Amino acid sequence: MSDSKDRLDELIARLREQGWRLTPQRMAVLQVLASSGDHPSVEQIYERVRSDFPMTSRATVYKTMTLLKEMDEALELGFGEGGSRYDGNRPDPHPHVICVECRNITDLELDGLGKLVEQVHGATGFQLVSHRLDFYGVCPQCQALESQ
Ligand SMILES: [Zn+2]
């Protein structure tokens, strides 16, 4: 969490560059995003923002998230009908591990990911621009609940 202040400053700077007016509501969205490590949905962001800024509308949250996505400052993880979750801390593609019980999403550091990308390029000739790597399972907390 020590990076969340830095990330918040970064997001503010990027939006200012784009000529965006930073209303308290938009600031609150950025703050929630920078301090959330659990890849929240727009609905979750909305709820967290509303506890401090009850006047915030869903539209403000959606608009801010759309803008951040367009600026490549938020990574969207789409799950079809399961909706989308967002990482505003690391907008670059990176692997995730997802709990099929509680839907918690955690970042994952993997050795050899660079090699894998090289391998894909070598095997297909594709100039790779992105990738998505999700692992699914039951998280330790849910395992503990199940064994009770
Ligand atoms: Zn992530």
PDB file of C-alpha atoms and ligand atoms in Angstrom:
ATOM      1  CA  MET A   1       0.000   0.000   0.000  1.00  0.00           C
ATOM      2  CA  SER A   2       2.994   2.335   0.332  1.00  0.00           C
ATOM      3  CA  ASP A   3       2.819   2.959  -3.423  1.00  0.00           C
ATOM      4  CA  SER A   4      -0.799   4.042  -3.453  1.00  0.00           C
ATOM      5  CA  LYS A   5       0.028   7.724  -2.753  1.00  0.00           C
ATOM      6  CA  ASP A   6       2.543   7.719  -5.615  1.00  0.00           C
ATOM      7  CA  ARG A   7       0.038   6.078  -7.909  1.00  0.00           C
ATOM      8  CA  LEU A   8      -2.606   8.616  -6.918  1.00  0.00           C
ATOM      9  CA  ASP A   9      -0.234  11.499  -7.737  1.00  0.00           C
ATOM     10  CA  GLU A  10       0.543   9.844 -11.068  1.00  0.00           C
ATOM     11  CA  LEU A  11      -3.140   9.479 -11.963  1.00  0.00           C
ATOM     12  CA  ILE A  12      -3.841  13.095 -11.006  1.00  0.00           C
ATOM     13  CA  ALA A  13      -0.919  14.300 -13.142  1.00  0.00           C
ATOM     14  CA  ARG A  14      -2.058  12.239 -16.154  1.00  0.00           C
ATOM     15  CA  LEU A  15      -5.624  13.560 -15.955  1.00  0.00           C
ATOM     16  CA  ARG A  16      -4.403  17.146 -15.611  1.00  0.00           C
ATOM     17  CA  GLU A  17      -2.249  16.681 -18.726  1.00  0.00           C
ATOM     18  CA  GLN A  18      -5.430  15.748 -20.569  1.00  0.00           C
ATOM     19  CA  GLY A  19      -7.043  18.953 -19.401  1.00  0.00           C
ATOM     20  CA  TRP A  20      -9.443  17.241 -17.031  1.00  0.00           C
ATOM     21  CA  ARG A  21     -11.042  19.193 -14.251  1.00  0.00           C
ATOM     22  CA  LEU A  22     -10.538  17.296 -11.028  1.00  0.00           C
ATOM     23  CA  THR A  23     -13.771  17.521  -9.093  1.00  0.00           C
ATOM     24  CA  PRO A  24     -13.839  16.091  -5.541  1.00  0.00           C
ATOM     25  CA  GLN A  25     -15.898  13.174  -6.912  1.00  0.00           C
ATOM     26  CA  ARG A  26     -13.336  12.342  -9.584  1.00  0.00           C
ATOM     27  CA  MET A  27     -10.563  12.698  -7.036  1.00  0.00           C
ATOM     28  CA  ALA A  28     -12.402  10.242  -4.816  1.00  0.00           C
ATOM     29  CA  VAL A  29     -12.636   7.725  -7.681  1.00  0.00           C
ATOM     30  CA  LEU A  30      -8.882   8.025  -8.278  1.00  0.00           C
ATOM     31  CA  GLN A  31      -8.208   7.644  -4.575  1.00  0.00           C
ATOM     32  CA  VAL A  32     -10.293   4.481  -4.286  1.00  0.00           C
ATOM     33  CA  LEU A  33      -8.678   3.060  -7.394  1.00  0.00           C
ATOM     34  CA  ALA A  34      -5.132   3.774  -6.232  1.00  0.00           C
ATOM     35  CA  SER A  35      -5.733   2.268  -2.796  1.00  0.00           C
ATOM     36  CA  SER A  36      -7.677  -0.851  -3.879  1.00  0.00           C
ATOM     37  CA  GLY A  37      -5.548  -3.929  -4.369  1.00  0.00           C
ATOM     38  CA  ASP A  38      -8.472  -6.252  -4.965  1.00  0.00           C
ATOM     39  CA  HIS A  39      -9.382  -5.313  -8.559  1.00  0.00           C
ATOM     40  CA  PRO A  40     -12.805  -3.802  -7.828  1.00  0.00           C
ATOM     41  CA  SER A  41     -15.769  -3.639 -10.199  1.00  0.00           C
ATOM     42  CA  VAL A  42     -17.260  -0.252 -11.107  1.00  0.00           C
ATOM     43  CA  GLU A  43     -20.059  -1.038  -8.664  1.00  0.00           C
ATOM     44  CA  GLN A  44     -17.552  -1.665  -5.870  1.00  0.00           C
ATOM     45  CA  ILE A  45     -15.671   1.534  -6.706  1.00  0.00           C
ATOM     46  CA  TYR A  46     -18.983   3.395  -6.650  1.00  0.00           C
ATOM     47  CA  GLU A  47     -19.864   2.013  -3.228  1.00  0.00           C
ATOM     48  CA  ARG A  48     -16.445   2.858  -1.770  1.00  0.00           C
ATOM     49  CA  VAL A  49     -16.548   6.397  -3.195  1.00  0.00           C
ATOM     50  CA  ARG A  50     -20.060   6.926  -1.882  1.00  0.00           C
ATOM     51  CA  SER A  51     -19.103   6.288   1.705  1.00  0.00           C
ATOM     52  CA  ASP A  52     -17.066   9.528   1.578  1.00  0.00           C
ATOM     53  CA  PHE A  53     -18.934  11.349  -1.196  1.00  0.00           C
ATOM     54  CA  PRO A  54     -22.613  10.343  -1.031  1.00  0.00           C
ATOM     55  CA  MET A  55     -23.439  12.772  -3.881  1.00  0.00           C
ATOM     56  CA  THR A  56     -21.316  10.887  -6.397  1.00  0.00           C
ATOM     57  CA  SER A  57     -23.272   9.383  -9.281  1.00  0.00           C
ATOM     58  CA  ARG A  58     -22.688   6.060 -10.976  1.00  0.00           C
ATOM     59  CA  ALA A  59     -22.247   8.003 -14.224  1.00  0.00           C
ATOM     60  CA  THR A  60     -19.257   9.862 -12.773  1.00  0.00           C
ATOM     61  CA  VAL A  61     -17.614   6.600 -11.791  1.00  0.00           C
ATOM     62  CA  TYR A  62     -18.316   5.018 -15.210  1.00  0.00           C
ATOM     63  CA  LYS A  63     -17.065   8.084 -17.085  1.00  0.00           C
ATOM     64  CA  THR A  64     -13.890   8.312 -15.043  1.00  0.00           C
ATOM     65  CA  MET A  65     -13.175   4.597 -15.503  1.00  0.00           C
ATOM     66  CA  THR A  66     -13.813   4.789 -19.261  1.00  0.00           C
ATOM     67  CA  LEU A  67     -11.409   7.698 -19.542  1.00  0.00           C
ATOM     68  CA  LEU A  68      -8.703   5.951 -17.504  1.00  0.00           C
ATOM     69  CA  LYS A  69      -9.096   2.858 -19.685  1.00  0.00           C
ATOM     70  CA  GLU A  70      -8.771   4.907 -22.862  1.00  0.00           C
ATOM     71  CA  MET A  71      -5.632   6.505 -21.442  1.00  0.00           C
ATOM     72  CA  ASP A  72      -4.233   3.051 -20.610  1.00  0.00           C
ATOM     73  CA  GLU A  73      -4.135   3.988 -16.938  1.00  0.00           C
ATOM     74  CA  ALA A  74      -6.478   1.208 -15.822  1.00  0.00           C
ATOM     75  CA  LEU A  75      -6.415  -2.434 -16.843  1.00  0.00           C
ATOM     76  CA  GLU A  76      -9.837  -3.916 -17.479  1.00  0.00           C
ATOM     77  CA  LEU A  77     -10.393  -7.602 -16.809  1.00  0.00           C
ATOM     78  CA  GLY A  78     -13.624  -8.535 -18.562  1.00  0.00           C
ATOM     79  CA  PHE A  79     -15.492 -11.687 -17.517  1.00  0.00           C
ATOM     80  CA  GLY A  80     -18.398 -11.655 -19.976  1.00  0.00           C
ATOM     81  CA  GLU A  81     -21.642 -11.731 -18.042  1.00  0.00           C
ATOM     82  CA  GLY A  82     -19.635 -11.732 -14.819  1.00  0.00           C
ATOM     83  CA  GLY A  83     -18.838  -8.073 -15.572  1.00  0.00           C
ATOM     84  CA  SER A  84     -15.493  -6.293 -15.477  1.00  0.00           C
ATOM     85  CA  ARG A  85     -12.939  -5.714 -12.772  1.00  0.00           C
ATOM     86  CA  TYR A  86     -10.241  -3.040 -12.794  1.00  0.00           C
ATOM     87  CA  ASP A  87      -6.616  -2.671 -11.826  1.00  0.00           C
ATOM     88  CA  GLY A  88      -5.713   0.992 -11.524  1.00  0.00           C
ATOM     89  CA  ASN A  89      -2.348   0.297  -9.937  1.00  0.00           C
ATOM     90  CA  ARG A  90      -0.768  -1.735 -12.709  1.00  0.00           C
ATOM     91  CA  PRO A  91      -2.208  -0.844 -16.114  1.00  0.00           C
ATOM     92  CA  ASP A  92       0.298  -3.067 -17.942  1.00  0.00           C
ATOM     93  CA  PRO A  93      -0.813  -6.651 -18.698  1.00  0.00           C
ATOM     94  CA  HIS A  94       0.104  -9.010 -15.846  1.00  0.00           C
ATOM     95  CA  PRO A  95      -1.032 -12.416 -14.560  1.00  0.00           C
ATOM     96  CA  HIS A  96      -3.824 -12.823 -12.023  1.00  0.00           C
ATOM     97  CA  VAL A  97      -5.107 -15.580  -9.801  1.00  0.00           C
ATOM     98  CA  ILE A  98      -8.873 -15.625  -9.346  1.00  0.00           C
ATOM     99  CA  CYS A  99     -10.919 -17.368  -6.656  1.00  0.00           C
ATOM    100  CA  VAL A 100     -13.944 -19.144  -8.153  1.00  0.00           C
ATOM    101  CA  GLU A 101     -15.737 -18.981  -4.780  1.00  0.00           C
ATOM    102  CA  CYS A 102     -15.344 -15.390  -3.535  1.00  0.00           C
ATOM    103  CA  ARG A 103     -14.204 -13.850  -6.880  1.00  0.00           C
ATOM    104  CA  ASN A 104     -11.194 -12.286  -5.201  1.00  0.00           C
ATOM    105  CA  ILE A 105      -8.516 -11.342  -7.751  1.00  0.00           C
ATOM    106  CA  THR A 106      -4.861 -11.145  -6.789  1.00  0.00           C
ATOM    107  CA  ASP A 107      -1.783 -10.041  -8.725  1.00  0.00           C
ATOM    108  CA  LEU A 108       0.787 -12.692  -9.347  1.00  0.00           C
ATOM    109  CA  GLU A 109       4.517 -12.456  -9.995  1.00  0.00           C
ATOM    110  CA  LEU A 110       5.692 -15.143 -12.386  1.00  0.00           C
ATOM    111  CA  ASP A 111       9.257 -15.905 -13.408  1.00  0.00           C
ATOM    112  CA  GLY A 112       9.639 -16.691 -17.058  1.00  0.00           C
ATOM    113  CA  LEU A 113       6.728 -14.646 -18.360  1.00  0.00           C
ATOM    114  CA  GLY A 114       9.082 -12.697 -20.642  1.00  0.00           C
ATOM    115  CA  LYS A 115      10.355 -15.989 -22.024  1.00  0.00           C
ATOM    116  CA  LEU A 116       6.807 -17.133 -22.667  1.00  0.00           C
ATOM    117  CA  VAL A 117       6.082 -13.955 -24.633  1.00  0.00           C
ATOM    118  CA  GLU A 118       9.260 -14.531 -26.691  1.00  0.00           C
ATOM    119  CA  GLN A 119       8.175 -18.103 -27.294  1.00  0.00           C
ATOM    120  CA  VAL A 120       4.753 -16.996 -28.561  1.00  0.00           C
ATOM    121  CA  HIS A 121       6.402 -14.470 -30.877  1.00  0.00           C
ATOM    122  CA  GLY A 122       8.847 -17.110 -32.107  1.00  0.00           C
ATOM    123  CA  ALA A 123       6.131 -19.685 -32.730  1.00  0.00           C
ATOM    124  CA  THR A 124       3.668 -17.371 -34.496  1.00  0.00           C
ATOM    125  CA  GLY A 125       5.596 -14.342 -35.782  1.00  0.00           C
ATOM    126  CA  PHE A 126       3.037 -12.136 -34.061  1.00  0.00           C
ATOM    127  CA  GLN A 127       4.153  -8.695 -32.957  1.00  0.00           C
ATOM    128  CA  LEU A 128       2.612  -8.993 -29.521  1.00  0.00           C
ATOM    129  CA  VAL A 129       0.885  -5.990 -28.023  1.00  0.00           C
ATOM    130  CA  SER A 130      -0.771  -7.548 -25.006  1.00  0.00           C
ATOM    131  CA  HIS A 131      -1.615 -10.766 -23.240  1.00  0.00           C
ATOM    132  CA  ARG A 132      -3.945 -12.068 -20.582  1.00  0.00           C
ATOM    133  CA  LEU A 133      -3.104 -14.807 -18.159  1.00  0.00           C
ATOM    134  CA  ASP A 134      -5.672 -15.815 -15.526  1.00  0.00           C
ATOM    135  CA  PHE A 135      -5.419 -18.731 -13.124  1.00  0.00           C
ATOM    136  CA  TYR A 136      -8.580 -19.973 -11.424  1.00  0.00           C
ATOM    137  CA  GLY A 137      -8.902 -21.821  -8.150  1.00  0.00           C
ATOM    138  CA  VAL A 138     -10.109 -21.734  -4.569  1.00  0.00           C
ATOM    139  CA  CYS A 139      -8.214 -19.241  -2.398  1.00  0.00           C
ATOM    140  CA  PRO A 140      -6.780 -20.248   1.007  1.00  0.00           C
ATOM    141  CA  GLN A 141      -9.535 -18.360   2.901  1.00  0.00           C
ATOM    142  CA  CYS A 142     -12.295 -20.167   1.003  1.00  0.00           C
ATOM    143  CA  GLN A 143     -10.505 -23.506   1.454  1.00  0.00           C
ATOM    144  CA  ALA A 144     -10.496 -22.882   5.211  1.00  0.00           C
ATOM    145  CA  LEU A 145     -14.227 -22.092   5.169  1.00  0.00           C
ATOM    146  CA  GLU A 146     -14.986 -25.232   3.192  1.00  0.00           C
ATOM    147  CA  SER A 147     -13.097 -27.503   5.571  1.00  0.00           C
ATOM    148  CA  GLN A 148     -15.026 -26.244   8.616  1.00  0.00           C
TER     149      GLN A 148
HETATM  150 ZN    ZN B   1      -3.752  -6.773 -11.282  1.00  0.00          ZN
END
